[in-house]
């Protein structure tokens, strides 16, 4: 019963975010950047500005809709990078073993030992703020869990009869990895990636807060929240709505991830998240 | 004429589904186990052997539900017995050993303590006394150097030893009935032979009745006096072991016996083809209609 | 009203989450200077009321004819907290420490006006040539060139240390000449100083104790201030607005235009359009600076006219800022051939008053006249090096433009390197002429006149968008007296002049 | 056991070395330096000579390899160098910040354990119940909350509206200052603990040996006490340990938000001004902390679980 | 007699086990297979029996090229299959195939039966659609499935049917040798019979050579021509099936046979009679233990000899 709930509610929230992001230009009553009128700054929510305006006099509702684009991009792209790195390293390490496995394991341990936010912070400091840096910072620092899962899945799949059968049938290693192993561990990887998307959105917000976020003036929820912090008392709506958007989007990803896990493999342990 | 120790009457177990429907798991199983008797239950995977045994123990878990019939232990219905009564019976009067000796023991406690727990629970002994008795119990199941072994953790023991520990635990309180659910399936043949011998001897010695579950006809033959064959939630045939093996009645039983390669049956130049049930009977669903329950022959010779 | 003696003053240090060091020579940051002002003294100090440096540790200063030799007659009653009286040796000891290149102390750049500092720094000399001890209380200082050394020798980073006190102890238990002596440091929390009875100024200080509390978060200060837990609070834009609207608070606000000019500097080489003076003027006309100041900066700034800030001796009171006039801007752009607009990037930090938020605000305004602006965010730490290397199309910064106008305008002299401070690579023959003339002028009034002209020329040339001068605002509790409007940094207050009256809460009295 | 401990400790060295190398490389290519950062606030006019001098003073003009070898050599002698900004030994600066960080982490962890573990335990004992569903939805929500948003909301409510607690800062180190940041920081581990505890307990409950325990005739509560709790502890201890180990690193944002003088805020501040020795030191301390806690957890694990000791 | 198609000579497999020592230094070796030699004739079924962990699967994997032997050689039609001259996977694939124990794990859950059979064919150069179609249909029929069932996924089949699919996959490349690793031990008794029958039928039909690994002696007796009894990585007894079952010489073999829970044995009630009288060892030799004491797998075994006692019946004795 709860299984169903996770999946549909998480799916619903995720679809909502995707919908908001894709159709922002049509849904939003204003332009997120140019419709800034300082005369209208910090207005509370009303009929015209549903969620109020920010200090620049921009419509928060509009910016939240557009912000979904950033959050989705950050979430999806960074997780694709993570998954590709993690799966490639983990699968090859698990499959080939030996020194390569030791190397990958060592690297994974190092990556795990450095908190990913701090790692991302360092990478952002090198690359400077902005979306591409953010994608790299979040994409290259969070693959260790995916790698571990890919590795352990590969190890357990490797002893499965059908992998050995493929070897005896003359399949090359790469062919086995891509046609036999990869499809069979996509489930847990997908779950990790979905949960990771939530993590990436949160990390984006945190980095924005630390001053290393997305390129303004284009809105990201994290930077909206950060901007709003100074006007907490005068314009609480400017902090509440972006925060709520982050919360709901992350909740959506997390529930979806949980739901996928429950339906793909009821026995998969609660790992990172 | 002694009364049966356990009498199962028309036991029905279902998995209830939404909307009032239910998937039947046991479709009215009836059987009796006399005191001191070793009763074997065979049947293919999923036929309901374990469910029957768990029902006796009162350990049916969530989706499974006993929806009809009775399980009479010395005349008392276990299905309606209070929790407390069941707790006092379980382990104490009716004990059980499971298939996987690797996982059936708590990995974080010494085996000595796990056996001692039985004495603490049912005989009100202190832990120290329990430990002493546990060593004796280990000695009884022929574990070498039981004092040392009592301090071992399960992972420090081989599968055979672990299964002996399970037996020691089950027999700790001299139960009336021991339920052994495939106790040797996970073991090597030679170890299996030893464990079977142990069960056979200990239970005979103590007069413990045994409900022995296995899908291996050879194993059943080696320990049981009477055998029941289950098929798809139904007890399709029941008879004395010798009679059943020499003269199976039920189509499924026939198939089962014929499918078994028998040692020494192959001659130098030919082997007889093994029987394939599907070649005897096309529609398996009719198998549950057929039933052969042979009357019990008591010592007096009278059919019961 | 006569100052009341005694009491505890709870001061807030708003510029960081800790005091990074108590060895004040090591820190160029204002945050640590809040401690310096209590504990240490430099040769000169800033007179906030008259906007000029005045000798602090000397009773009398004699200046030579050519203006390059200064003789300081040190105060005879100045005593360090550990009991040693001030002598010329202490000054020499201090300056030698600063000058030593191996120490790489930020104060070095201030004392290098003294002759021989460079040679000493490189280890080519064992003494600083320009420092001569006449006797214990007389010190002769020879400068490299004529000029007032007060602007430099008043800096906190040139505070005089006692020559007999171990230097490594200065970071732990600092000892100086100030009105208060060090009591304790709770890292990340506060520094406590107590009245020094042998302070050289008669009758001062009034306070018994000052707690300098670390409070970087505006909202934290706000809460604490409203709860009367602290006696002063530096206000950010949002709070400034709120306090002005609050009847109970609005009468106890001290504000001053600080000597910082916020501006957007243009790279005329990277963006051809910006090489045209008319385009730069158009930008100045197209932006409604007053609105931004009112709305985003919440009025906590003074509209900039040109480079030199209000309060600079060379500020022209009669000059008017660029008027907000989009039509004129369009016309100018058309004239320059850019009626279809152009595009440029502004490198900016996240700073709320002179960073990306401001760029976001000018973005729609410039869009109206056809210019597309893109903010390019950068970390604060990287701004300096980026701008110095010329790797920008435009940048937003807040630059120190006081107190010495000659130093400030040097940044537009064509001989000044981009890496020094001529960030826009400004080069204008007329300006150079005015600047060089001013530099050579020894008469102060004439010099100021020349600088004024140069400053007005800058406005006309508009190498930057003149945004505003920072307005520093400090709220204080009604029982606090003796605060001064320090235009170099409002929060730097002479603690020895502060006193609190009877209306203070009991715990404070 | 001693050998095991020793081995685990030695195993940390290569990881630390690689981390040291990694952060050294990253921060040697970072744009801006301490010297230029000094002038970025516009308060001081840049002086190229001073910048050069500072860089020379900090050895930033020397070849990379040489810098790295000195750095590692110093590290090997537990010398983390001297802060550019304060000129104090980095070790001393970190020492000062360690206690507030630890205090925050401990408080957050206590908050998480005291609430999360019982919740998870109770949920697992009633799987599928309303209590279970509510707890688990709460837990996933807790994991989805942006920590600093939660911090802001807590601040708004408890400090600004109700005025019960101080909103910021370390104060005099009293519990009152600790409560809000610890709550904001503790929510994630709390939610995680509730989930892992539930999963762990459920796992144990469904395992064969619990069936054995029931078959022994134990009462439900005795089974939970004697068999479920201890076995579930293994997973809980691991999660608590892992969380505790990474909490100091995770605390960066909360420390910044609440102006908490911990390692995290020191790190961020130092990155901002490119005080590289402090940055490297802080990251190494955070990593070391993680590794030490992990090792401790492994040892504890071995103490609880006899299966580990063998190897 | 024709030349054997498979010759295994002095096969050793050792696994490095890392444990103990600081930083995981001290390496120990687990001696899984110790000097195994046997050969296989065309059309023959050779069974390898022994207890869990005695190295049966390792041997199978070595034959399949899935486990590199530490020492020794494996030759196929006289050509080496191991070492530097070993052929590639493709060539090996056409020589030998394998049927696995667990029918649930031996099929890729994400491929239809048809795909699992088609891919290897394509890989081995069969490109013609019609031919592929024909061969797969024929193979499915051979193992008792319909071509229509080929479109389904493995989870739609029962254990017995999956094992049939596994067999089809092993045979699709028409190998000469099929290695059967416990092909029926995971199956229900009634289904076991079907698979055994099927294997025997196919052997006859395609003149296959089987290496069958099993611990179930009754199955072994039923299927094999020759039997190899393994104990702790060594052959302790080897010979034609009658010799092994009717005249077991090694104490371990006797123990194994005695332990079989065969209904007939128990019903006849003459259990363990066999074990009691052990024929004397040849002069100068003594019997090995009966395997009731587990050996130390981290040490190489005690020196011993495999002695032919006639008719290809080999028994291992220790030197007296
Ligand atoms: N918890 C459960 N929920 C739903 N169905 C169950 C559950 N436990 C058992 N069953 C079903 O009950 C039937 C009988 O199961 P049972 O475990 O008694 O079989 P078995 O005869 O012991 O088989 P095996 O030889 O494999 O142990 C099976 O069809 C099984 O799918
Ligand atoms: N990859 C490996 N690494 C280390 N040890 C191994 C490996 N594979 C097998 N072994 C060990 O080698 C020995 C022989 O294993 P093998 O799997 O060949 O036994 P088996 O006879 O097939 O047993 P079973 O009947 O249980 O399948 C065992 O002790 C096993 O633990
Ligand atoms: Mg069962
Ligand atoms: Mg095997």
CSV table of N, CA and C in Angstrom, one decimal, chain A residues 163-227:
chain,number,residue,atom,x,y,z
A,163,UNK,N,25.9,-15.1,-16.6
A,163,UNK,CA,27.1,-14.3,-17.0
A,163,UNK,C,28.2,-15.3,-17.4
A,164,UNK,N,28.3,-16.4,-16.6
A,164,UNK,CA,29.3,-17.4,-16.9
A,164,UNK,C,28.9,-18.1,-18.2
A,165,UNK,N,27.7,-18.3,-18.4
A,165,UNK,CA,27.2,-18.8,-19.7
A,165,UNK,C,27.6,-18.0,-20.9
A,166,UNK,N,27.5,-16.6,-20.7
A,166,UNK,CA,27.8,-15.7,-21.8
A,166,UNK,C,29.3,-15.9,-22.0
A,167,UNK,N,30.1,-16.0,-21.0
A,167,UNK,CA,31.6,-16.2,-21.2
A,167,UNK,C,31.8,-17.4,-22.0
A,168,UNK,N,31.2,-18.5,-21.6
A,168,UNK,CA,31.5,-19.7,-22.3
A,168,UNK,C,30.9,-19.7,-23.7
A,169,UNK,N,30.0,-18.8,-24.0
A,169,UNK,CA,29.4,-18.7,-25.3
A,169,UNK,C,30.3,-17.9,-26.2
A,170,UNK,N,31.3,-17.3,-25.6
A,170,UNK,CA,32.3,-16.6,-26.4
A,170,UNK,C,32.1,-15.1,-26.4
A,171,UNK,N,31.2,-14.5,-25.6
A,171,UNK,CA,31.0,-13.1,-25.5
A,171,UNK,C,32.3,-12.4,-25.0
A,172,UNK,N,32.6,-11.3,-25.6
A,172,UNK,CA,33.8,-10.5,-25.0
A,172,UNK,C,33.4,-9.8,-23.7
A,173,UNK,N,34.4,-9.5,-23.0
A,173,UNK,CA,34.1,-8.8,-21.7
A,173,UNK,C,33.2,-7.6,-21.8
A,174,UNK,N,33.5,-6.7,-22.8
A,174,UNK,CA,32.7,-5.5,-22.9
A,174,UNK,C,31.3,-5.9,-23.3
A,175,UNK,N,31.2,-6.9,-24.2
A,175,UNK,CA,29.8,-7.2,-24.6
A,175,UNK,C,29.0,-7.8,-23.4
A,176,UNK,N,29.7,-8.5,-22.6
A,176,UNK,CA,29.0,-9.1,-21.4
A,176,UNK,C,28.6,-7.9,-20.4
A,177,UNK,N,29.6,-7.0,-20.3
A,177,UNK,CA,29.3,-5.9,-19.3
A,177,UNK,C,28.1,-5.1,-19.9
A,178,UNK,N,28.1,-4.8,-21.2
A,178,UNK,CA,27.0,-4.0,-21.6
A,178,UNK,C,25.7,-4.7,-21.9
A,179,UNK,N,25.8,-5.9,-22.4
A,179,UNK,CA,24.5,-6.6,-22.7
A,179,UNK,C,24.0,-7.5,-21.5
A,180,UNK,N,24.8,-7.9,-20.7
A,180,UNK,CA,24.3,-8.9,-19.7
A,180,UNK,C,24.3,-8.2,-18.3
A,181,UNK,N,25.4,-7.5,-17.9
A,181,UNK,CA,25.5,-7.0,-16.6
A,181,UNK,C,24.7,-5.7,-16.4
A,182,UNK,N,25.0,-4.8,-17.3
A,182,UNK,CA,24.4,-3.4,-17.2
A,182,UNK,C,22.9,-3.4,-17.1
A,183,UNK,N,22.2,-4.1,-18.0
A,183,UNK,CA,20.7,-4.0,-18.0
A,183,UNK,C,20.2,-4.6,-16.6
A,184,UNK,N,21.0,-5.5,-16.1
A,184,UNK,CA,20.4,-6.2,-14.9
A,184,UNK,C,20.8,-5.4,-13.6
A,185,UNK,N,21.6,-4.4,-13.7
A,185,UNK,CA,21.8,-3.6,-12.5
A,185,UNK,C,21.2,-2.2,-12.6
A,186,UNK,N,20.5,-2.0,-13.8
A,186,UNK,CA,20.0,-0.6,-14.0
A,186,UNK,C,19.0,-0.2,-12.9
A,187,UNK,N,18.3,-1.2,-12.3
A,187,UNK,CA,17.3,-0.9,-11.3
A,187,UNK,C,17.9,-0.2,-10.1
A,188,UNK,N,18.9,-0.8,-9.4
A,188,UNK,CA,19.5,-0.1,-8.3
A,188,UNK,C,20.2,1.2,-8.7
A,189,UNK,N,20.8,1.2,-9.9
A,189,UNK,CA,21.5,2.4,-10.3
A,189,UNK,C,20.4,3.5,-10.5
A,190,UNK,N,19.3,3.2,-11.1
A,190,UNK,CA,18.3,4.2,-11.3
A,190,UNK,C,17.8,4.7,-10.0
A,191,UNK,N,17.6,3.8,-9.1
A,191,UNK,CA,17.2,4.2,-7.7
A,191,UNK,C,18.2,5.2,-7.1
A,192,UNK,N,19.5,4.8,-7.2
A,192,UNK,CA,20.5,5.7,-6.7
A,192,UNK,C,20.4,7.1,-7.4
A,193,UNK,N,20.3,7.0,-8.7
A,193,UNK,CA,20.3,8.3,-9.5
A,193,UNK,C,19.1,9.1,-9.1
A,194,UNK,N,18.0,8.5,-8.9
A,194,UNK,CA,16.8,9.3,-8.5
A,194,UNK,C,17.0,9.9,-7.2
A,195,UNK,N,17.5,9.1,-6.2
A,195,UNK,CA,17.7,9.7,-4.9
A,195,UNK,C,18.8,10.8,-5.0
A,196,UNK,N,19.8,10.5,-5.9
A,196,UNK,CA,20.9,11.5,-6.0
A,196,UNK,C,20.4,12.8,-6.6
A,197,UNK,N,19.3,12.7,-7.4
A,197,UNK,CA,18.8,14.0,-8.0
A,197,UNK,C,18.3,14.9,-6.8
A,198,UNK,N,17.6,14.3,-5.9
A,198,UNK,CA,17.2,15.1,-4.7
A,198,UNK,C,18.4,15.7,-4.0
A,199,UNK,N,19.4,14.8,-3.9
A,199,UNK,CA,20.7,15.3,-3.2
A,199,UNK,C,21.3,16.4,-3.9
A,200,UNK,N,21.3,16.3,-5.3
A,200,UNK,CA,21.9,17.4,-6.1
A,200,UNK,C,21.2,18.7,-5.9
A,201,UNK,N,19.8,18.6,-5.9
A,201,UNK,CA,19.1,19.9,-5.8
A,201,UNK,C,19.4,20.5,-4.4
A,202,UNK,N,19.5,19.6,-3.4
A,202,UNK,CA,19.8,20.2,-2.1
A,202,UNK,C,21.2,20.8,-2.1
A,203,UNK,N,22.1,20.1,-2.7
A,203,UNK,CA,23.5,20.6,-2.8
A,203,UNK,C,23.6,21.9,-3.5
A,204,UNK,N,22.8,22.0,-4.6
A,204,UNK,CA,22.8,23.3,-5.3
A,204,UNK,C,22.4,24.4,-4.4
A,205,UNK,N,21.3,24.1,-3.6
A,205,UNK,CA,20.9,25.1,-2.7
A,205,UNK,C,22.0,25.5,-1.7
A,206,UNK,N,22.6,24.4,-1.1
A,206,UNK,CA,23.7,24.7,-0.2
A,206,UNK,C,24.8,25.5,-0.7
A,207,UNK,N,25.2,25.1,-2.0
A,207,UNK,CA,26.3,25.9,-2.6
A,207,UNK,C,25.9,27.3,-2.9
A,208,UNK,N,24.7,27.5,-3.3
A,208,UNK,CA,24.2,28.9,-3.5
A,208,UNK,C,24.3,29.6,-2.2
A,209,UNK,N,23.9,29.0,-1.1
A,209,UNK,CA,24.0,29.6,0.2
A,209,UNK,C,25.4,30.0,0.5
A,210,UNK,N,26.4,29.2,0.1
A,210,UNK,CA,27.8,29.5,0.4
A,210,UNK,C,28.4,30.4,-0.6
A,211,UNK,N,27.5,30.9,-1.5
A,211,UNK,CA,27.9,31.9,-2.5
A,211,UNK,C,28.5,31.3,-3.7
A,212,UNK,N,28.3,30.1,-4.0
A,212,UNK,CA,28.9,29.4,-5.1
A,212,UNK,C,27.8,28.8,-6.0
A,213,UNK,N,26.8,29.5,-6.3
A,213,UNK,CA,25.6,28.9,-6.9
A,213,UNK,C,25.6,29.1,-8.4
A,214,UNK,N,24.4,29.3,-8.9
A,214,UNK,CA,24.1,29.4,-10.3
A,214,UNK,C,24.3,30.8,-10.7
A,215,UNK,N,24.5,30.9,-12.0
A,215,UNK,CA,24.7,32.2,-12.7
A,215,UNK,C,23.4,33.1,-12.6
A,216,UNK,N,23.4,34.2,-11.8
A,216,UNK,CA,22.3,35.0,-11.9
A,216,UNK,C,22.3,35.7,-13.2
A,217,UNK,N,21.3,36.3,-13.7
A,217,UNK,CA,20.0,36.6,-13.0
A,217,UNK,C,19.0,35.4,-13.2
A,218,UNK,N,19.4,34.4,-13.9
A,218,UNK,CA,18.5,33.3,-14.1
A,218,UNK,C,18.2,32.7,-12.8
A,219,UNK,N,16.9,32.4,-12.5
A,219,UNK,CA,16.6,32.0,-11.1
A,219,UNK,C,16.9,30.5,-10.8
A,220,UNK,N,17.6,30.3,-9.7
A,220,UNK,CA,17.6,28.9,-9.2
A,220,UNK,C,17.0,29.0,-7.8
A,221,UNK,N,16.4,27.9,-7.4
A,221,UNK,CA,15.7,28.0,-6.1
A,221,UNK,C,16.6,28.3,-5.0
A,222,UNK,N,17.8,27.7,-5.1
A,222,UNK,CA,18.8,27.9,-4.0
A,222,UNK,C,19.2,29.4,-3.9
A,223,UNK,N,19.4,30.0,-5.1
A,223,UNK,CA,19.9,31.4,-5.0
A,223,UNK,C,18.7,32.3,-4.6
A,224,UNK,N,17.5,31.9,-4.9
A,224,UNK,CA,16.3,32.7,-4.5
A,224,UNK,C,16.3,32.7,-3.0
A,225,UNK,N,16.4,31.5,-2.4
A,225,UNK,CA,16.4,31.3,-1.0
A,225,UNK,C,17.5,32.1,-0.3
A,226,UNK,N,18.7,32.0,-0.9
A,226,UNK,CA,19.8,32.7,-0.3
A,226,UNK,C,19.5,34.2,-0.3
A,227,UNK,N,19.0,34.7,-1.5
A,227,UNK,CA,18.8,36.1,-1.5
A,227,UNK,C,17.7,36.5,-0.5
